[in-house]
Short mmCIF file of C-alpha atoms in Angstrom, two decimals:
data_model
loop_
_atom_site.label_atom_id
_atom_site.label_comp_id
_atom_site.label_asym_id
_atom_site.label_seq_id
_atom_site.Cartn_x
_atom_site.Cartn_y
_atom_site.Cartn_z
CA MET U 1270 -3.78 -40.63 70.33
CA SER U 1271 -1.14 -39.36 67.87
CA LYS U 1272 -2.12 -41.45 65.25
CA GLN U 1273 -5.91 -39.67 65.32
CA ARG U 1274 -4.73 -36.46 65.89
CA SER U 1275 -2.75 -36.92 62.06
CA VAL U 1276 -5.66 -38.34 60.58
CA ARG U 1277 -7.69 -35.43 61.73
CA GLU U 1278 -4.82 -33.19 60.14
CA LYS U 1279 -4.89 -34.92 56.89
CA SER U 1280 -8.38 -35.08 56.97
CA GLY U 1281 -8.60 -31.39 58.11
CA ARG U 1282 -5.78 -30.54 55.30
CA ARG U 1283 -7.98 -32.52 52.47
CA PRO U 1284 -10.76 -30.30 51.57
CA HIS U 1285 -8.71 -27.11 50.51
CA SER U 1286 -6.17 -29.17 48.40
CA ILE U 1287 -9.16 -30.83 46.55
CA ALA U 1288 -11.00 -27.32 46.50
CA PHE U 1289 -7.44 -26.16 44.98
CA VAL U 1290 -7.17 -28.92 42.41
CA LYS U 1291 -10.32 -28.68 41.45
CA THR U 1292 -10.14 -24.80 40.79
CA CYS U 1293 -7.34 -25.33 39.01
CA SER U 1294 -8.86 -28.29 36.72
CA LEU U 1295 -12.14 -25.47 36.27
CA TYR U 1296 -9.81 -22.48 35.34
CA CYS U 1297 -8.25 -25.29 32.76
CA ARG U 1298 -11.13 -26.14 30.83
CA LEU U 1299 -12.16 -22.79 31.23
CA ILE U 1300 -9.22 -21.32 29.40
CA ALA U 1301 -9.36 -24.16 26.78
CA SER U 1302 -13.46 -23.23 26.00
CA ALA U 1303 -12.71 -19.38 26.22
CA LYS U 1304 -9.29 -20.31 23.54
CA GLN U 1305 -11.92 -22.41 21.30
CA SER U 1306 -14.36 -18.60 21.66
CA CYS U 1307 -11.89 -16.74 21.26
CA VAL U 1308 -10.78 -18.56 17.81
CA LYS U 1309 -13.98 -17.75 16.63
CA LEU U 1310 -14.11 -14.33 17.98
CA GLY U 1311 -10.16 -13.76 16.11
CA GLN U 1312 -12.09 -14.57 12.83
CA TRP U 1313 -15.03 -12.05 13.44
CA CYS U 1314 -12.33 -9.49 14.25
CA ALA U 1315 -10.18 -10.25 11.41
CA LYS U 1316 -12.69 -8.27 9.28
CA TRP U 1317 -11.56 -5.52 11.56
CA PRO U 1318 -8.87 -2.85 11.46
CA LEU U 1319 -6.37 -4.43 13.30
CA PHE U 1320 -5.76 -1.13 15.60
CA ALA U 1321 -9.41 -1.58 16.57
CA SER U 1322 -8.93 -5.68 17.13
CA ILE U 1323 -6.31 -4.93 19.68
CA SER U 1324 -8.33 -2.50 21.24
CA PHE U 1325 -11.17 -4.45 21.54
CA TRP U 1326 -8.89 -7.09 23.16
CA VAL U 1327 -7.36 -4.74 25.64
CA ALA U 1328 -11.02 -3.67 26.79
CA ILE U 1329 -11.82 -7.05 27.04
CA SER U 1330 -8.94 -7.40 29.81
CA LEU U 1331 -9.61 -4.46 31.51
CA ILE U 1332 -13.28 -5.33 31.68
CA ALA U 1333 -12.67 -9.26 33.19
CA LEU U 1334 -9.78 -7.58 35.41
CA MET U 1335 -12.29 -5.27 37.34
CA VAL U 1336 -15.26 -8.14 37.04
CA MET U 1337 -12.45 -10.42 39.12
CA SER U 1338 -10.99 -7.67 41.24
CA SER U 1339 -14.78 -6.74 42.38
CA PHE U 1340 -15.59 -10.68 42.95
CA PHE U 1341 -13.16 -11.21 44.87
CA PHE U 1342 -11.80 -7.74 46.65
CA GLY U 1343 -15.32 -6.18 47.09
CA ARG U 1344 -13.10 -2.84 45.07
CA CYS U 1345 -11.59 -2.54 41.22
CA PHE U 1346 -7.97 -3.46 41.16
CA TRP U 1347 -6.10 -0.26 41.70
CA GLN U 1348 -8.08 0.37 45.18
CA VAL U 1349 -6.67 -3.12 46.44
CA ASN U 1350 -3.75 -2.82 48.69
CA ALA U 1351 -1.88 -4.80 51.08
CA ALA U 1352 -4.67 -4.86 54.04
CA THR U 1353 -7.20 -5.80 51.61
CA ILE U 1354 -5.10 -8.81 50.56
CA THR U 1355 -4.46 -9.98 53.62
CA HIS U 1356 -7.93 -9.46 55.87
CA GLN U 1357 -10.79 -10.07 52.95
CA SER U 1358 -9.00 -13.16 50.57
CA THR U 1359 -7.51 -15.96 51.12
CA ALA U 1360 -4.76 -17.78 48.95
CA LEU U 1361 -6.45 -19.15 46.53
CA ASP U 1362 -8.63 -15.78 45.60
CA ILE U 1363 -5.02 -14.27 45.05
CA VAL U 1364 -3.93 -17.31 43.03
CA LYS U 1365 -7.51 -16.79 41.10
CA LEU U 1366 -6.77 -13.16 40.62
CA ALA U 1367 -2.98 -13.94 39.63
CA LEU U 1368 -3.60 -16.37 37.06
CA THR U 1369 -6.54 -13.83 35.03
CA ILE U 1370 -3.86 -11.20 35.17
CA ILE U 1371 -1.17 -13.05 33.62
CA GLY U 1372 -3.48 -14.77 30.75
CA GLY U 1373 -5.07 -10.79 30.15
CA VAL U 1374 -1.51 -9.44 29.94
CA GLY U 1375 -0.35 -12.69 27.79
CA ALA U 1376 -3.23 -12.18 25.37
CA VAL U 1377 -2.59 -8.22 24.81
CA SER U 1378 1.08 -8.94 24.32
CA TYR U 1379 -0.12 -11.95 21.84
CA LEU U 1380 -1.88 -9.22 19.97
CA VAL U 1381 1.25 -7.07 20.25
CA ILE U 1382 3.65 -9.23 18.57
CA LYS U 1383 1.17 -10.15 16.10
CA TYR U 1384 0.52 -6.53 15.23
CA GLN U 1385 4.09 -5.90 14.90
CA GLU U 1386 4.53 -8.87 13.10
CA ARG U 1387 2.11 -8.00 10.29
CA GLN U 1388 2.95 -4.59 10.02
CA GLY U 1389 6.88 -5.54 9.49
CA ALA U 1390 5.50 -7.89 6.62
CA LYS U 1391 3.57 -4.82 5.27
CA ARG U 1392 6.22 -2.84 5.18
CA ALA U 1393 7.98 -5.34 3.56
CA GLU U 1394 5.55 -6.13 0.89
CA ASN U 1395 4.85 -2.10 0.50
CA ARG U 1396 8.84 -1.96 -0.25
CA THR U 1397 8.67 -4.83 -2.67
CA VAL U 1398 5.64 -3.12 -4.69
CA GLU U 1399 7.65 -0.07 -4.75
CA ASP U 1400 10.79 -1.47 -6.24
CA ARG U 1401 8.31 -3.48 -8.71
CA THR U 1402 6.70 -0.04 -9.20
CA LYS U 1403 10.28 1.54 -9.93
CA THR U 1404 11.34 -0.91 -12.11
CA ASP U 1405 8.41 -1.00 -14.75
CA PHE U 1406 8.54 3.09 -14.72
CA ILE U 1407 12.75 2.94 -15.91
CA ASN U 1408 11.44 0.41 -18.22
CA ALA U 1409 8.34 2.23 -19.61
CA VAL U 1410 10.72 4.98 -19.61
CA HIS U 1411 13.34 3.10 -22.10
CA MET U 1412 10.39 1.39 -24.59
CA LEU U 1413 9.61 5.21 -24.73
CA SER U 1414 12.84 6.07 -26.09
CA ASP U 1415 12.98 3.13 -28.53
CA SER U 1416 13.33 3.56 -31.65
CA GLU U 1417 10.48 1.56 -32.61
CA PHE U 1418 7.42 3.27 -32.10
CA THR U 1419 6.00 0.33 -31.55
CA ALA U 1420 7.97 -0.40 -28.33
CA LYS U 1421 7.07 3.49 -27.82
CA ILE U 1422 3.63 3.11 -27.80
CA ALA U 1423 3.58 0.38 -25.00
CA GLY U 1424 6.00 2.53 -23.14
CA VAL U 1425 2.87 5.22 -23.10
CA TYR U 1426 0.45 2.42 -22.08
CA MET U 1427 2.48 1.29 -19.73
CA LEU U 1428 3.39 5.02 -18.02
CA ALA U 1429 -0.40 5.51 -18.03
CA ASP U 1430 -1.00 2.28 -15.76
CA ILE U 1431 0.81 3.20 -13.84
CA GLY U 1432 -0.37 6.57 -13.13
CA ASP U 1433 -3.26 4.85 -12.29
CA ARG U 1434 -2.70 2.17 -10.44
CA GLU U 1435 -0.27 4.47 -8.14
CA ARG U 1436 -1.45 8.26 -8.50
CA GLY U 1437 -0.35 10.73 -5.99
CA SER U 1438 3.03 12.28 -7.28
CA TYR U 1439 3.34 9.86 -10.70
CA CYS U 1440 0.57 11.40 -12.43
CA GLN U 1441 2.49 14.98 -12.80
CA LYS U 1442 5.91 12.89 -13.42
CA ILE U 1443 4.20 10.79 -16.46
CA THR U 1444 2.68 14.04 -17.61
CA ASP U 1445 6.06 15.19 -17.94
CA ILE U 1446 7.55 12.71 -19.19
CA LEU U 1447 4.85 12.53 -22.50
CA CYS U 1448 4.99 16.30 -22.76
CA GLY U 1449 8.46 16.25 -22.86
CA HIS U 1450 8.76 13.47 -25.24
CA LEU U 1451 6.33 15.86 -27.89
CA ARG U 1452 8.62 18.63 -27.29
CA THR U 1453 11.41 16.90 -28.67
CA ARG U 1454 12.71 16.93 -31.96
CA ARG U 1455 11.53 12.98 -33.42
CA ASN U 1456 10.83 11.28 -36.43
CA ASP U 1457 7.95 9.28 -34.62
CA ASP U 1458 5.04 7.47 -36.63
CA GLY U 1459 1.77 9.54 -36.08
CA ALA U 1460 0.59 6.88 -34.28
CA VAL U 1461 2.65 7.55 -31.10
CA GLU U 1462 1.83 11.34 -30.66
CA THR U 1463 -2.06 10.51 -31.18
CA THR U 1464 -1.62 8.34 -28.40
CA ILE U 1465 0.24 10.44 -26.33
CA THR U 1466 -2.18 12.98 -26.54
CA GLN U 1467 -5.47 10.68 -26.60
CA THR U 1468 -3.82 8.95 -23.03
CA LEU U 1469 -3.18 13.18 -21.93
CA LYS U 1470 -7.26 13.82 -22.77
CA GLU U 1471 -8.90 10.38 -20.87
CA ARG U 1472 -7.05 11.19 -17.47
CA LEU U 1473 -7.76 14.58 -17.23
CA ASP U 1474 -11.58 14.60 -18.62
CA LYS U 1475 -13.90 15.96 -16.54
CA LYS U 1476 -16.50 12.97 -17.11
CA ASN U 1477 -13.61 10.60 -15.90
CA ALA U 1478 -14.24 10.08 -11.94
CA THR U 1479 -10.61 8.55 -11.62
CA ARG U 1480 -9.67 11.80 -13.87
CA TRP U 1481 -5.39 12.88 -12.64
CA GLU U 1482 -6.35 16.21 -10.58
CA ASP U 1483 -3.99 19.17 -10.57
CA ILE U 1484 -2.14 18.40 -14.20
CA ASP U 1485 0.07 21.35 -15.48
CA LEU U 1486 0.79 20.48 -19.11
CA ASP U 1487 4.33 21.91 -20.37
CA LEU U 1488 3.95 21.61 -24.25
CA HIS U 1489 6.18 25.01 -25.23
CA GLY U 1490 7.94 25.16 -28.33
CA ALA U 1491 6.11 21.84 -29.14
CA THR U 1492 4.82 20.73 -33.14
CA LEU U 1493 1.93 18.79 -32.96
CA ASN U 1494 1.51 17.28 -36.14
CA GLU U 1495 -1.56 15.37 -35.54
CA ASP U 1496 -5.42 16.61 -34.44
CA PHE U 1497 -4.88 17.50 -30.70
CA SER U 1498 -7.65 17.93 -27.97
CA LEU U 1499 -8.70 18.56 -24.30
CA GLU U 1500 -12.43 18.99 -24.70
CA GLN U 1501 -13.94 18.92 -21.57
CA CYS U 1502 -10.31 18.29 -19.87
CA GLU U 1503 -9.50 19.99 -17.07
CA ILE U 1504 -6.13 21.15 -16.82
CA HIS U 1505 -4.31 23.28 -13.82
CA LYS U 1506 -1.99 25.32 -15.71
CA LEU U 1507 -1.34 24.71 -19.64
CA ASN U 1508 2.39 26.34 -21.43
CA VAL U 1509 1.62 25.80 -25.38
CA LYS U 1510 4.10 29.28 -25.74
CA GLY U 1511 5.68 28.99 -29.10
CA ALA U 1512 4.13 25.43 -29.91
CA THR U 1513 3.11 24.81 -33.30
CA PHE U 1514 -0.49 23.22 -34.27
CA ASN U 1515 -0.81 21.58 -37.42
CA GLY U 1516 -3.97 19.68 -36.70
CA LEU U 1517 -6.99 20.64 -35.86
CA ALA U 1518 -6.98 21.99 -31.85
CA ASP U 1519 -10.13 21.18 -30.13
CA PHE U 1520 -10.35 22.87 -26.52
CA SER U 1521 -14.24 23.40 -26.20
CA PHE U 1522 -16.03 23.23 -22.85
CA ALA U 1523 -12.20 22.88 -21.19
CA ASP U 1524 -11.79 24.13 -17.61
CA PHE U 1525 -8.28 26.34 -16.98
CA ALA U 1526 -7.80 26.29 -13.23
CA GLY U 1527 -4.31 27.27 -12.85
CA LEU U 1528 -3.09 30.57 -12.00
CA SER U 1529 -2.11 31.01 -15.80
CA THR U 1530 -2.78 29.55 -18.75
CA SER U 1531 0.02 30.39 -22.01
CA PHE U 1532 -1.07 30.48 -25.97
CA ALA U 1533 1.69 33.36 -26.76
CA ASP U 1534 3.20 33.28 -29.89
CA VAL U 1535 1.60 29.78 -30.58
CA THR U 1536 0.42 28.84 -34.27
CA PHE U 1537 -2.19 27.37 -35.41
CA ASN U 1538 -2.48 26.28 -38.91
CA LYS U 1539 -5.76 24.66 -39.00
CA ASN U 1540 -9.29 25.59 -37.52
CA VAL U 1541 -9.38 26.05 -33.80
CA ALA U 1542 -12.10 25.91 -31.09
CA PHE U 1543 -11.97 27.59 -27.48
CA GLN U 1544 -16.37 27.41 -27.25
CA ALA U 1545 -17.61 27.20 -23.38
CA ALA U 1546 -14.31 27.04 -22.77
CA LYS U 1547 -13.68 28.78 -18.96
CA PHE U 1548 -9.73 30.61 -17.91
CA HIS U 1549 -10.28 30.78 -14.38
CA CYS U 1550 -7.74 33.11 -14.42
CA GLY U 1551 -5.32 35.24 -17.27
CA VAL U 1552 -4.41 33.78 -20.77
CA THR U 1553 -2.78 35.45 -23.42
CA PHE U 1554 -2.60 34.74 -27.02
CA ARG U 1555 -0.28 37.45 -27.52
CA ASP U 1556 1.88 37.51 -30.85
CA ALA U 1557 -0.28 34.20 -31.65
CA LYS U 1558 -1.38 33.55 -35.24
CA PHE U 1559 -4.48 31.77 -36.55
CA ASN U 1560 -4.43 30.61 -39.60
CA GLY U 1561 -7.77 28.62 -39.54
CA ASN U 1562 -10.93 29.69 -38.23
CA LEU U 1563 -11.04 30.42 -34.27
CA ASN U 1564 -14.26 29.81 -32.40
CA PHE U 1565 -14.44 31.09 -29.14
CA ALA U 1566 -17.70 30.93 -28.96
CA ALA U 1567 -19.67 31.41 -25.33
CA ALA U 1568 -16.13 31.12 -24.09
CA SER U 1569 -15.62 32.87 -20.01
CA ILE U 1570 -12.45 34.60 -18.88
CA TYR U 1571 -12.20 35.39 -15.80
CA ASN U 1572 -9.28 37.73 -15.46
CA ASP U 1573 -6.92 39.99 -17.84
CA ALA U 1574 -7.19 38.61 -21.89
CA ASP U 1575 -4.21 39.56 -23.98
CA PHE U 1576 -4.68 39.28 -27.86
CA ARG U 1577 -2.43 41.64 -28.32
CA SER U 1578 -0.39 41.97 -31.46
CA VAL U 1579 -2.87 38.31 -32.85
CA ILE U 1580 -3.43 37.72 -36.33
CA PHE U 1581 -6.19 36.06 -36.98
CA GLY U 1582 -6.14 35.01 -40.44
CA SER U 1583 -9.41 33.34 -41.11
CA THR U 1584 -12.95 33.56 -39.85
CA VAL U 1585 -13.13 34.65 -36.10
CA GLN U 1586 -16.31 34.18 -33.69
CA PHE U 1587 -16.67 35.68 -30.13
CA ASP U 1588 -20.06 35.90 -30.21
CA SER U 1589 -21.23 35.38 -26.41
CA ALA U 1590 -17.97 35.33 -25.06
CA GLU U 1591 -17.55 36.82 -21.79
CA PHE U 1592 -14.27 38.89 -20.77
CA ARG U 1593 -14.78 39.53 -17.05
CA ASN U 1594 -11.99 41.87 -16.82
CA THR U 1595 -9.59 43.88 -19.03
CA ALA U 1596 -9.60 42.62 -22.45
CA ARG U 1597 -6.58 43.80 -24.83
CA PHE U 1598 -6.78 43.70 -28.90
CA SER U 1599 -4.39 46.21 -29.78
CA HIS U 1600 -2.36 45.85 -32.76
CA ALA U 1601 -4.79 43.09 -33.66
CA TRP U 1602 -5.33 42.42 -37.38
CA PHE U 1603 -8.62 40.32 -38.24
CA ALA U 1604 -8.50 39.41 -42.07
CA GLU U 1605 -11.69 37.97 -42.09
CA PRO U 1606 -15.31 39.73 -40.37
CA ALA U 1607 -14.96 39.48 -36.83
CA ASP U 1608 -18.32 38.23 -34.98
CA PHE U 1609 -18.29 39.98 -31.26
CA HIS U 1610 -22.33 39.73 -31.38
CA GLY U 1611 -23.66 39.35 -27.35
CA THR U 1612 -20.06 39.58 -26.21
CA VAL U 1613 -20.09 41.00 -22.51
CA PHE U 1614 -16.81 43.08 -21.92
CA GLU U 1615 -17.34 44.13 -17.88
CA GLY U 1616 -14.04 45.11 -17.51
CA THR U 1617 -11.89 47.58 -20.65
CA ALA U 1618 -12.02 46.75 -23.85
CA ASP U 1619 -8.99 47.69 -25.71
CA PHE U 1620 -9.20 47.34 -29.81
CA ASP U 1621 -6.33 50.25 -30.10
CA ASN U 1622 -4.64 50.12 -33.67
CA SER U 1623 -6.07 47.01 -34.51
CA ALA U 1624 -7.40 46.19 -38.40
CA PHE U 1625 -10.59 44.72 -39.33
CA PRO U 1626 -10.17 45.08 -42.84
CA HIS U 1627 -13.37 43.78 -43.27
CA GLY U 1628 -15.25 44.63 -40.63
CA ALA U 1629 -16.62 43.69 -37.05
CA SER U 1630 -19.95 43.30 -35.66
CA PHE U 1631 -20.43 44.41 -32.14
CA THR U 1632 -24.46 44.28 -31.84
CA ARG U 1633 -25.38 43.44 -28.70
CA CYS U 1634 -22.22 43.64 -27.11
CA LEU U 1635 -22.71 44.52 -23.09
CA ASP U 1636 -19.96 46.58 -20.62
#
């Protein structure tokens, strides 16, 4: 009898043991299959931003946990309590759910770790790039101060490349360095000056989709011997007070968008053009000297324009120009006939004590 009872006890336990073993085996196979699927899915998710990938996997884990909890307990996992586990589930169900939870938490933990690793690697890479940029920047500045003009030109191009690549504050910093070089007393070959001015023009050109924006140019007191052009450029702020332009100067179609633009006490020894230029704020030319022809035709000044005590030594064209606010020409001297044909004066036009030895044309002026 005892032998038969023992056999029955063993036979009674065997189905549960076999079921448990089969379940574990099935779970292992599912894990292996899921791993392969995850690899393929991971390759697909690699195209996503990292945060989006982690969010996706967290959502999948939560959904899986909710499904398993609902299947085993008939309710979501946050509604499961001790009574539910005792009366509605078996030990095998608890093991299945526990393994599922562990797998989900492990997957999420793995993703978090990988995220941290990638972020650390990215920070290290950024530091490396930043260090390399600083090194290139210092080398370029040293080349600009070299005694050989070929090294100077190479330094200009290197600085411009850094600005194009790094953008941000580097653009203004590089502009300040190049303008500072033009302001210093130097014995450069004209090619260095031309390279600098041409580099600035290209980076400020309105037609350039990748132009440097909100740039201030400080060329006060500079002596520029070569032709200078900011044609069709956008300048936030320009200061050329006391500068001397010995070559042609062209500011046609330029936009001066900053709070102030100063040409005070500047000397233009050759022709200069401001045709269709726009001064969105005030501009001063006080005490300036125009020894060549001045073309100010169709230019627009939206705030005060100060031409007091200016010497216009050659032909002057202000035809179709627009002065949206006060225009001051008091004590100005016009050596040649001045053309103000079609000029618009919307504010006060002050020509007190100005001199026109050869006359001036103010036909069709509007006020």
